[in-house]
Amino acid sequence: MLKRLSVFVVTLVAGAVALGGEVMADKYLATPWQMGFQEPRSPSAEQIFAFHDLLLYIEVAIVLFVLAIMAYIIVKFNSKANPVPSKNTHNTLLEVVWTVVPILILVVIAVPSLKLLYFTDRTENPELTIKVTGNQWYWTYEYPDNNAIEFDSIIVADDELEEGQPRMLTVDNALVLPVNTNIRILLATNDVIHNFAMPSLGLKLDTTPGRANETWVSINDEGTYYGMCSELCGVSHGFMPVQIEAVSKEAFNEWLVGAEEEFGSNDSFTDEVVKFASAISQ
Amino acid sequence: MAHDDHKPGFAKRWLMSTNHKDIGTLYIILAIAAAIIGGGMSMFIRLELMEPGTQYIQDFQLYNVLVTAHGFLMVFFVVMPAMIGGFGNWFVPLMIGAPDMAFPRLNNISFWLTAAGLIMLVLAGLTGGGPGTGWTVYPPLASADFHPDAAVDFAILSLHLAGAASILGAANFITTILNMRAPGMTIHRMPLFVWAILVTAVLLLLALPVLAGALTMLLTDRNFGTSFFIVDGGGDPLLWQHLFWFFGHPEVYIIILPAFGIISQIVSTFSKKPVFGYLGMAYAMCAIGVVGFVVWAHHMYMTGLDVDTRAYFTAATLVIAVPTGVKIFSWLATMWGGSIDFKTPMLYAFGFIWLFVVGGVTGVTLANAGMDTAFHDTYFVVAHFHYVMAIAAIFAMFGGFFYWIGKMCGRQYNEAMGKVQFWIFFIGVNVLFFPQHFSGMAGMPRRIPDYPDAYAGWNYVSSIGALITLVGTILFLWIAYRTVTSGEKADANPWGEGATTLEWTVDSPAPFHTHEIMPDMTGKAPAE
């Protein structure tokens, strides 16, 4: 076991070295021995990150406060140091204080908490809409605004991985999204409840049968983002990762041209209906 | 003292028992048996997760079944039977000066329904592919389309039996506590453990029928063509989640309130002081019980609930921190100025407070719907609820066991061994669960049989913690065995001046019949 532990220490060092290099720079996923959040790469994730800092300061202070009292009690009020116990069982002021002070702390927490909640909920002016559908056990991505591009995104098996592709996180067709764009994400499912999650983008929402759930994202940086299904959805729940390729707007438009050809709807009748419908709406 | 200590023969005594002490003993034996199965499953899980890749469990449905059964067993067949059925049955009548429970035969039915439920759950695990739904049994995964064999039906029937047992037990406790207190033992003089069981029983009585209804709806969805939770037939899977968590959230207080009661007794006894702020402590538990019924949807932040609904549940959930804070501070204030003996139960009380504070502050984090975007379904949640509820409850149970074993079996545990066991167990659970905060923050989802390689480090540490915990658990079983078979004879009151409640006024072991003449508490100091 010691040997294994040493292997992990080596991995840790190697991971730290790799982090400094260019190779890892555009991949956003957890690193070995990580103790905190993944770096935030969207406005929502940045706010979650900042709010958690506030929470952590308050909570660490509370835990240390309680520990300090416990330590004091252990030293001062053990049966040797204090053979005769006091009979003090009431102190109204003290009881009021330890009720009111927590309430004040909770108010300090609640205000930014609700701001964060409403900010992350949805976007007013989406520039792009995509639809994500959960299946046992893969994701289907659709771009309804762009010739109904639709494709499945399935995990790449361990023995088919290429150099630099992380295990359990790599898919055949990643979701391609432009950076710095307000993207509306609609979520649906074809079978059970799944959860579309991307830690570094502050994204997470269930795909609930019978509902179209909505959330949004705006990605700050180009690169590859990795996440995993986050609601138990059956045997292969652990093996339906989310992979997002964030590219510049220009590159995204170029990708769309090829993708429409490869994944778009070739049904000309549908095209006619869409054109007709948009003509009417104008 | 007891002029008639006649005990019936073995079969009559143990199979048809109507004696609260014997039924309590049966519950504790059942809980230990279930804990060995359920704990063994968690060891299997931790061994599988010790390194990335597949170690022992090739069949991922089996992994999901282990996760599910571990949850069911620990909640319904370990903590609840041990705390409420075991310690509750044993010590509520003793503490209030009653000769037995109000309905002794009902008490017997409660136990045997629980035992039948345990057998049904084992059958569920052995049927077909087993229930791989998680203990929350969310449809549509739990529907006939995705779990076609009878495993989920067995699990549903198991919960039905355990639930019925708990409802009957709750009615029994409420009646006993309200009607059978000794003269002078007013409501505001009851020991806090009795208060805790009273509030718990009320929660059980209100929450479990909702679970029973939901389970029945799921059963008919699966077998008789109804569609309460099936979208195609006009149903809604979110209805299940609302009903389940309307039960499920009070359920976590059902687990932790008796623990509060035990810790209050221990802290007061070993500090040699009455509980500080007794009324505040009692009504804090009532407040936790009431608020516990209006916060259920904080388990559902990620289901697509309306944002205003999430805002309400965030605010309501944060409120729970206030009465739980009162409890923590009151325990500390009880110790303050005390003359503390650091016997094993008191070490467990300190350990409980540490676990509950750490799990409590992460609970404040998770109460925020906005933060749940980062934490929902990650190992952070696993760390949180094991700290605040699961392991904290186990600490209270171990503390209660060491505190009361002398009264229950007439023999005292070995103090040095008890302390060694505490330290091994305390270190084990912290090494096991603390790193899971890190894995969770880094984004590792729960309920997965394998994980991306980056999470290997902390998972390895966590599994080492599990092995340490296993050593502590085996040592506990050994101490329990040695105590019962060859421990030193226990005095009626082994703890001295701090132990003021009525169970310490009867012999050790407590005679078959106790309080045949009701003790008169009129004018005596409050029993807290």
XYZ file of N, CA and C in Angstrom, chain A residues 34-250:
651
model
N -6.728 17.579 -6.438
C -7.402 18.872 -6.367
C -8.255 18.947 -5.109
N -8.221 20.114 -4.429
C -8.976 20.257 -3.187
C -10.105 21.266 -3.299
N -10.124 22.018 -4.395
C -11.160 23.045 -4.521
C -11.909 22.914 -5.826
N -12.633 23.987 -6.168
C -13.371 23.991 -7.427
C -12.429 23.965 -8.620
N -12.962 23.503 -9.767
C -12.264 23.724 -11.017
C -12.337 25.219 -11.332
N -11.314 25.730 -12.031
C -11.271 27.151 -12.371
C -12.562 27.581 -13.063
N -13.186 28.669 -12.610
C -14.429 29.101 -13.243
C -14.173 29.730 -14.608
N -14.998 29.365 -15.595
C -14.805 29.849 -16.970
C -16.089 30.409 -17.553
N -17.024 30.782 -16.687
C -18.243 31.432 -17.180
C -18.704 32.405 -16.108
N -19.527 33.384 -16.465
C -20.001 34.332 -15.440
C -20.685 33.623 -14.276
N -21.487 32.602 -14.562
C -22.168 31.876 -13.474
C -21.154 31.206 -12.569
N -20.197 30.498 -13.169
C -19.200 29.790 -12.365
C -18.383 30.765 -11.534
N -18.069 31.943 -12.111
C -17.301 32.941 -11.352
C -18.065 33.383 -10.111
N -19.384 33.571 -10.278
C -20.181 34.018 -9.128
C -20.326 32.922 -8.082
N -20.470 31.682 -8.546
C -20.533 30.555 -7.606
C -19.245 30.493 -6.797
N -18.129 30.624 -7.504
C -16.806 30.605 -6.905
C -16.697 31.691 -5.828
N -17.086 32.909 -6.194
C -16.952 34.034 -5.265
C -17.845 33.847 -4.046
N -19.072 33.393 -4.271
C -20.001 33.200 -3.156
C -19.488 32.098 -2.227
N -18.895 31.062 -2.830
C -18.391 29.995 -1.977
C -17.241 30.476 -1.103
N -16.442 31.413 -1.621
C -15.384 31.991 -0.785
C -15.966 32.598 0.481
N -17.045 33.370 0.306
C -17.703 33.993 1.455
C -18.165 32.917 2.442
N -18.852 31.898 1.898
C -19.360 30.825 2.757
C -18.228 30.144 3.513
N -17.142 29.898 2.797
C -16.038 29.155 3.397
C -15.419 29.935 4.555
N -15.235 31.262 4.379
C -14.696 32.078 5.470
C -15.594 31.964 6.697
N -16.897 32.141 6.488
C -17.825 32.103 7.619
C -17.793 30.735 8.295
N -17.819 29.685 7.460
C -17.953 28.345 8.028
C -16.675 27.899 8.735
N -15.521 28.220 8.142
C -14.270 27.865 8.817
C -14.178 28.602 10.151
N -14.622 29.856 10.151
C -14.607 30.622 11.405
C -15.492 29.954 12.450
N -16.663 29.492 12.039
C -17.580 28.847 12.997
C -16.958 27.571 13.555
N -16.401 26.748 12.653
C -15.809 25.485 13.106
C -14.647 25.752 14.065
N -13.792 26.736 13.722
C -12.658 27.036 14.597
C -13.133 27.569 15.945
N -14.179 28.383 15.916
C -14.751 28.934 17.152
C -15.205 27.795 18.067
N -15.965 26.853 17.496
C -16.460 25.731 18.303
C -15.290 24.877 18.809
N -14.318 24.638 17.928
C -13.152 23.845 18.344
C -12.407 24.522 19.483
N -12.278 25.853 19.394
C -11.569 26.591 20.441
C -12.294 26.443 21.773
N -13.625 26.560 21.735
C -14.384 26.403 22.983
C -14.189 24.996 23.536
N -14.240 23.996 22.637
C -14.074 22.620 23.091
C -12.700 22.422 23.720
N -11.675 22.989 23.088
C -10.323 22.849 23.635
C -10.245 23.486 25.011
N -10.839 24.677 25.138
C -10.831 25.383 26.427
C -11.529 24.538 27.494
N -12.670 23.966 27.110
C -13.428 23.132 28.056
C -12.600 21.927 28.497
N -11.926 21.306 27.530
C -11.148 20.108 27.854
C -10.021 20.449 28.839
N -9.398 21.623 28.636
C -8.287 22.006 29.513
C -8.790 22.474 30.879
N -9.814 23.320 30.880
C -10.211 24.002 32.118
C -11.233 23.240 32.945
N -12.088 22.464 32.272
C -13.215 21.897 33.014
C -13.172 20.376 33.086
N -11.970 19.800 33.050
C -11.901 18.367 33.317
C -11.946 18.147 34.825
N -12.206 16.906 35.227
C -12.511 16.678 36.644
C -11.300 16.955 37.538
N -10.082 16.923 36.983
C -8.912 17.237 37.810
C -8.779 18.738 38.025
N -8.911 19.480 36.903
C -8.732 20.927 37.003
C -9.896 21.593 37.728
N -11.069 21.007 37.643
C -12.252 21.645 38.213
C -13.103 20.596 38.919
N -12.688 20.183 40.135
C -13.377 19.061 40.788
C -14.820 19.366 41.181
N -15.151 20.628 41.406
C -16.526 20.948 41.815
C -17.265 21.625 40.662
N -18.256 20.951 40.105
C -18.970 21.541 38.967
C -19.845 22.705 39.403
N -19.972 23.703 38.545
C -20.904 24.788 38.824
C -22.319 24.275 38.591
N -23.288 24.995 39.096
C -24.675 24.567 38.904
C -25.419 25.539 37.994
N -24.625 26.270 37.227
C -25.191 27.306 36.376
C -25.892 26.691 35.153
N -27.205 26.901 35.034
C -27.917 26.279 33.916
C -28.710 27.274 33.087
N -28.655 28.545 33.418
C -29.432 29.508 32.633
C -28.655 30.808 32.487
N -28.808 31.418 31.320
C -28.275 32.750 31.123
C -29.022 33.329 29.937
N -30.067 34.075 30.227
C -30.978 34.512 29.169
C -30.257 35.310 28.098
N -29.372 36.208 28.525
C -28.667 37.042 27.543
C -27.878 36.172 26.576
N -27.162 35.192 27.159
C -26.347 34.312 26.334
C -27.215 33.563 25.321
N -28.364 33.086 25.781
C -29.234 32.321 24.884
C -29.794 33.198 23.767
N -30.102 34.445 24.102
C -30.574 35.359 23.062
C -29.468 35.620 22.048
N -28.249 35.813 22.559
C -27.127 36.107 21.663
C -26.897 34.951 20.697
N -26.893 33.704 21.222
C -26.559 32.610 20.308
C -27.736 32.211 19.431
N -28.871 32.874 19.601
C -29.962 32.726 18.634
C -29.908 33.845 17.596
N -29.649 35.058 18.079
C -29.726 36.211 17.173
C -28.505 36.298 16.254
N -27.318 36.034 16.803
C -26.117 36.159 15.966
C -26.161 35.217 14.756
N -26.536 33.930 14.954
C -26.675 33.083 13.759
C -27.682 33.618 12.751
N -28.776 34.219 13.239
C -29.765 34.774 12.303
C -29.113 35.868 11.462
N -28.314 36.734 12.116
C -27.648 37.807 11.376
C -26.693 37.224 10.337
N -25.956 36.176 10.739
C -25.030 35.553 9.787
C -25.808 34.994 8.594
N -26.950 34.400 8.877
C -27.748 33.818 7.788
C -28.256 34.892 6.839
N -28.588 36.062 7.372
C -29.019 37.148 6.491
C -27.867 37.561 5.570
N -26.666 37.637 6.166
C -25.486 37.976 5.366
C -25.292 36.956 4.236
N -25.624 35.702 4.522
C -25.483 34.662 3.496
C -26.619 34.733 2.485
N -27.840 34.956 2.970
C -29.018 34.818 2.102
C -29.040 35.841 0.976
N -28.598 37.068 1.250
C -28.712 38.107 0.227
C -27.890 37.780 -1.022
N -26.567 37.551 -0.881
C -25.825 37.174 -2.096
C -26.275 35.831 -2.667
N -26.770 34.944 -1.801
C -27.219 33.638 -2.278
C -28.370 33.787 -3.269
N -29.344 34.622 -2.902
C -30.499 34.777 -3.794
C -30.108 35.527 -5.061
N -29.194 36.497 -4.942
C -28.693 37.180 -6.142
C -28.084 36.169 -7.101
N -27.252 35.298 -6.552
C -26.591 34.270 -7.372
C -27.631 33.374 -8.032
N -28.627 32.965 -7.246
C -29.646 32.043 -7.769
C -30.352 32.639 -8.981
N -30.775 33.910 -8.855
C -31.527 34.518 -9.961
C -30.612 34.793 -11.156
N -29.330 35.074 -10.878
C -28.404 35.320 -11.984
C -28.190 34.062 -12.813
N -28.040 32.914 -12.124
C -27.708 31.691 -12.853
C -28.935 31.050 -13.496
N -30.125 31.548 -13.180
C -31.344 30.841 -13.605
C -31.476 30.737 -15.123
N -31.603 31.879 -15.807
C -31.707 31.838 -17.264
C -31.320 33.188 -17.855
N -31.120 33.239 -19.164
C -30.686 34.478 -19.797
C -31.858 35.126 -20.518
N -31.837 36.479 -20.529
C -32.930 37.215 -21.165
C -32.827 37.153 -22.683
N -31.613 37.363 -23.174
C -31.448 37.519 -24.617
C -30.500 36.488 -25.198
N -30.989 35.285 -25.421
C -30.089 34.270 -25.962
C -29.715 34.564 -27.417
N -28.419 34.407 -27.721
C -27.980 34.581 -29.106
C -27.991 33.252 -29.835
N -28.035 32.180 -29.070
C -28.001 30.841 -29.669
C -28.778 29.920 -28.733
N -29.535 28.999 -29.329
C -30.244 28.020 -28.513
C -29.783 26.629 -28.906
N -29.483 25.824 -27.909
C -29.196 24.424 -28.208
C -30.098 23.554 -27.348
N -30.364 22.357 -27.844
C -31.201 21.437 -27.088
C -30.373 20.209 -26.748
N -30.412 19.830 -25.469
C -29.666 18.668 -24.994
C -30.669 17.606 -24.577
N -30.532 16.402 -25.126
C -31.438 15.323 -24.755
C -30.642 14.185 -24.134
N -31.089 13.727 -22.957
C -30.424 12.606 -22.300
C -30.993 11.289 -22.785
N -30.115 10.317 -22.963
C -30.533 8.960 -23.313
C -29.729 8.013 -22.442
N -30.223 6.782 -22.244
C -29.391 5.774 -21.592
C -28.419 5.220 -22.630
N -27.136 5.488 -22.666
C -26.374 6.336 -21.815
C -25.491 7.193 -22.691
N -26.082 8.170 -23.314
C -25.358 9.145 -24.127
C -26.212 10.402 -24.249
N -25.594 11.452 -24.784
C -26.310 12.706 -24.965
C -26.590 12.933 -26.449
N -27.716 13.580 -26.742
C -28.000 14.020 -28.105
C -28.036 15.544 -28.088
N -27.265 16.158 -29.009
C -27.220 17.624 -29.078
C -27.893 18.104 -30.343
N -28.717 19.146 -30.214
C -29.406 19.708 -31.376
C -29.183 21.212 -31.417
N -29.070 21.727 -32.642
C -28.975 23.177 -32.852
C -30.200 23.578 -33.657
N -31.334 23.828 -33.023
C -32.579 24.065 -33.762
C -32.505 25.296 -34.677
N -31.622 26.250 -34.335
C -31.532 27.460 -35.172
C -30.720 27.225 -36.439
N -29.977 26.131 -36.498
C -29.020 25.953 -37.583
C -29.312 24.678 -38.352
N -30.343 24.739 -39.176
C -30.698 23.621 -40.034
C -30.854 22.329 -39.237
N -31.351 22.489 -37.993
C -31.653 21.332 -37.155
C -30.508 20.332 -37.086
N -29.295 20.850 -36.889
C -28.152 19.954 -36.666
C -28.460 19.075 -35.463
N -28.229 17.800 -35.601
C -28.511 16.871 -34.498
C -27.526 15.725 -34.546
N -26.859 15.477 -33.409
C -25.942 14.325 -33.375
C -25.843 13.775 -31.967
N -25.403 12.508 -31.889
C -25.232 11.852 -30.601
C -23.798 12.009 -30.126
N -23.629 12.015 -28.824
C -22.320 12.182 -28.220
C -22.091 11.020 -27.274
N -21.208 10.103 -27.675
C -21.057 8.836 -26.971
C -19.623 8.706 -26.442
N -19.481 8.130 -25.259
C -18.162 7.981 -24.628
C -17.230 7.158 -25.509
N -15.945 7.526 -25.488
C -14.919 6.750 -26.184
C -14.371 5.713 -25.207
N -14.401 4.448 -25.617
C -13.948 3.362 -24.736
C -12.471 3.545 -24.378
N -12.093 3.009 -23.204
C -10.732 3.200 -22.693
C -9.662 2.794 -23.705
N -9.903 1.662 -24.426
C -8.848 1.156 -25.323
C -8.813 1.888 -26.655
N -9.743 2.830 -26.873
C -9.720 3.581 -28.131
C -9.283 5.030 -27.929
N -8.869 5.344 -26.727
C -8.463 6.717 -26.441
C -7.166 7.056 -27.162
N -7.067 8.305 -27.615
C -5.812 8.761 -28.195
C -5.009 9.515 -27.150
N -3.752 9.775 -27.482
C -2.849 10.483 -26.588
C -3.497 11.778 -26.073
N -3.490 11.963 -24.752
C -3.973 13.222 -24.192
C -5.469 13.269 -23.954
N -6.205 12.228 -24.374
C -7.649 12.238 -24.116
C -7.911 11.619 -22.746
N -8.588 12.351 -21.853
C -8.817 11.819 -20.507
C -9.827 10.666 -20.515
N -9.529 9.659 -19.684
C -10.378 8.483 -19.583
C -11.725 8.832 -18.942
N -12.784 8.221 -19.412
C -14.146 8.376 -18.879
C -14.770 9.729 -19.196
N -14.017 10.612 -19.844
C -14.540 11.959 -20.085
C -14.616 12.294 -21.566
N -13.965 11.494 -22.409
C -13.867 11.826 -23.830
C -15.030 11.209 -24.605
N -15.583 11.996 -25.537
C -16.687 11.492 -26.353
C -16.301 11.536 -27.833
N -17.126 10.876 -28.671
C -16.832 10.887 -30.110
C -17.150 12.246 -30.731
N -18.337 12.777 -30.459
C -18.708 14.090 -30.991
C -19.004 15.038 -29.838
N -18.125 16.003 -29.605
C -18.340 16.942 -28.515
C -19.380 17.983 -28.920
N -19.969 18.600 -27.905
C -20.856 19.732 -28.142
C -19.980 20.936 -28.463
N -20.163 21.524 -29.646
C -19.337 22.670 -30.054
C -20.124 23.953 -29.803
N -19.508 24.876 -29.057
C -20.188 26.123 -28.713
C -19.234 27.299 -28.908
N -19.767 28.468 -29.291
C -18.934 29.657 -29.420
C -18.687 30.309 -28.056
N -17.530 30.977 -27.891
C -17.257 31.676 -26.634
C -17.961 33.030 -26.637
N -18.081 33.600 -25.451
C -18.647 34.940 -25.263
C -19.995 35.124 -25.974
N -20.817 34.114 -25.870
C -22.138 34.152 -26.488
C -23.148 33.715 -25.439
N -24.270 34.430 -25.347
C -25.322 33.998 -24.431
C -26.063 32.821 -25.047
N -25.857 31.651 -24.489
C -26.427 30.441 -25.066
C -27.533 29.925 -24.156
N -28.704 29.743 -24.747
C -29.807 29.133 -23.994
C -29.725 27.631 -24.182
N -29.816 26.893 -23.079
C -29.748 25.433 -23.153
C -31.094 24.869 -22.717
N -31.721 24.115 -23.605
C -32.977 23.442 -23.276
C -32.669 21.969 -23.038
N -33.293 21.403 -21.988
C -32.950 20.031 -21.598
C -34.176 19.133 -21.637
N -34.005 17.973 -22.241
C -35.089 16.996 -22.319
C -34.501 15.606 -22.166
N -35.354 14.611 -22.092
C -34.861 13.243 -21.984
C -35.744 12.303 -22.782
N -35.129 11.234 -23.264
C -35.884 10.207 -23.970
C -36.264 9.046 -23.067
N -35.701 8.970 -21.868
C -36.022 7.831 -20.994
C -36.103 8.265 -19.531
N -34.995 8.135 -18.781
C -35.037 8.423 -17.348
C -34.474 9.820 -17.083
N -34.374 10.177 -15.811
C -33.813 11.466 -15.439
C -32.289 11.391 -15.550
N -31.717 12.303 -16.312
C -30.264 12.464 -16.339
C -29.972 13.865 -15.809
N -28.684 14.222 -15.765
C -28.346 15.576 -15.353
C -27.146 16.055 -16.156
N -27.352 17.176 -16.855
C -26.335 17.752 -17.724
C -25.474 18.696 -16.891
N -24.206 18.323 -16.681
C -23.387 19.076 -15.735
C -22.022 19.418 -16.314
N -21.545 20.621 -16.006
C -20.209 21.049 -16.431
C -19.626 21.920 -15.321
N -18.786 21.336 -14.451
C -18.336 22.059 -13.259
C -17.703 23.416 -13.554
N -16.793 23.496 -14.512
C -16.060 24.749 -14.680
C -16.906 25.827 -15.344
N -18.093 25.477 -15.842
C -18.978 26.485 -16.425
C -20.173 26.784 -15.524
N -20.219 26.186 -14.335
C -21.344 26.431 -13.439
C -22.655 25.970 -14.029
N -22.625 24.856 -14.715
C -23.819 24.315 -15.367
C -24.236 23.036 -14.668
N -25.533 22.912 -14.373
C -26.045 21.625 -13.888
C -27.559 21.696 -13.844
N -28.215 20.783 -14.536
C -29.676 20.749 -14.493
C -30.151 19.376 -14.942
N -31.233 18.903 -14.282
C -31.803 17.600 -14.640
C -32.481 17.656 -16.001
N -32.507 16.513 -16.667
C -33.403 16.331 -17.795
C -34.586 15.528 -17.257
N -35.710 16.176 -17.071
C -36.851 15.539 -16.422
C -37.900 15.156 -17.458
N -38.380 13.913 -17.433
C -39.399 13.512 -18.409
C -40.638 14.411 -18.327
N -41.145 14.801 -19.479
C -42.353 15.619 -19.514
C -42.100 17.099 -19.352
N -40.828 17.491 -19.213
C -40.524 18.903 -19.021
C -39.413 19.343 -19.950
N -39.405 20.616 -20.310
C -38.258 21.206 -21.002
C -37.616 22.159 -20.014
N -36.531 21.728 -19.391
C -35.829 22.591 -18.447
C -34.921 23.554 -19.203
N -34.734 24.726 -18.602
C -33.940 25.743 -19.290
C -32.865 26.300 -18.379
N -31.668 26.461 -18.931
C -30.611 27.178 -18.227
C -29.784 27.905 -19.285
N -28.675 28.496 -18.887
C -27.897 29.249 -19.862
C -26.430 29.232 -19.508
N -25.603 29.581 -20.496
C -24.178 29.675 -20.242
C -23.577 30.682 -21.205
N -22.518 31.325 -20.758
C -21.689 32.114 -21.651
C -20.255 31.723 -21.326
N -19.547 31.164 -22.291
C -18.234 30.591 -22.014
C -17.156 31.647 -22.207
N -16.265 31.809 -21.224
C -15.247 32.847 -21.300
C -14.090 32.486 -22.229
N -13.637 31.218 -22.145
C -12.377 30.868 -22.801
C -12.549 29.709 -23.768
N -11.756 29.761 -24.833
C -11.735 28.630 -25.757
C -11.068 27.441 -25.093
N -11.468 26.249 -25.528
C -10.842 25.057 -24.955
C -11.832 23.916 -24.875
N -11.370 22.817 -24.253
C -12.217 21.641 -24.110
C -12.646 21.508 -22.657
N -13.938 21.368 -22.447
C -14.500 21.282 -21.102
C -15.053 19.881 -20.879
N -14.839 19.370 -19.661
C -15.289 18.013 -19.364
C -16.219 17.985 -18.145
N -17.302 17.241 -18.267
C -18.217 17.030 -17.141
C -18.818 15.648 -17.234
N -19.683 15.305 -16.264
C -20.283 13.968 -16.246
C -21.758 14.061 -15.896
N -22.509 13.033 -16.289
C -23.915 12.951 -15.900
C -23.995 12.955 -14.380
N -24.905 13.768 -13.823
C -24.949 13.925 -12.376
C -26.292 13.554 -11.767
N -26.945 12.549 -12.325
C -28.119 11.982 -11.657
C -28.149 10.508 -12.017
N -28.266 9.657 -11.008
C -28.218 8.208 -11.240
C -29.246 7.817 -12.300
N -28.762 7.231 -13.410
C -29.659 6.971 -14.529
C -29.563 5.535 -15.006
N -29.029 4.650 -14.173
C -29.000 3.248 -14.550
C -27.589 2.691 -14.595
N -27.455 1.553 -15.256
C -26.222 0.765 -15.185
C -24.995 1.576 -15.580
N -25.072 2.307 -16.708
C -23.886 3.010 -17.203
C -23.924 4.508 -16.895
N -24.529 4.833 -15.753
C -24.618 6.237 -15.340
C -23.247 6.916 -15.322
N -22.228 6.178 -14.937
C -20.899 6.783 -14.834
C -20.225 6.995 -16.174
N -20.884 6.579 -17.242
C -20.185 6.553 -18.525
C -20.932 7.312 -19.611
N -21.500 8.454 -19.241
C -22.073 9.347 -20.261
C -21.574 10.773 -20.021
N -20.278 10.991 -20.325
C -19.683 12.292 -20.035
C -20.219 13.401 -20.941
N -20.012 14.616 -20.482
C -20.321 15.799 -21.277
C -18.989 16.396 -21.713
N -18.823 16.606 -23.011
C -17.597 17.256 -23.481
C -18.006 18.435 -24.352
N -17.507 19.606 -24.013
C -17.833 20.814 -24.772
C -16.552 21.378 -25.377
N -16.576 21.615 -26.694
C -15.479 22.321 -27.364
C -15.911 23.770 -27.514
N -15.236 24.665 -26.794
C -15.571 26.079 -26.937
C -14.597 26.705 -27.934
N -15.135 27.333 -28.983
C -14.298 27.898 -30.044
C -14.708 29.352 -30.275
N -13.889 30.079 -31.043
C -14.225 31.464 -31.344
C -15.491 31.501 -32.203
N -16.130 32.672 -32.248
C -17.370 32.766 -33.025
C -17.132 32.433 -34.495
N -15.974 32.895 -35.014
C -15.672 32.626 -36.433
C -15.529 31.128 -36.658
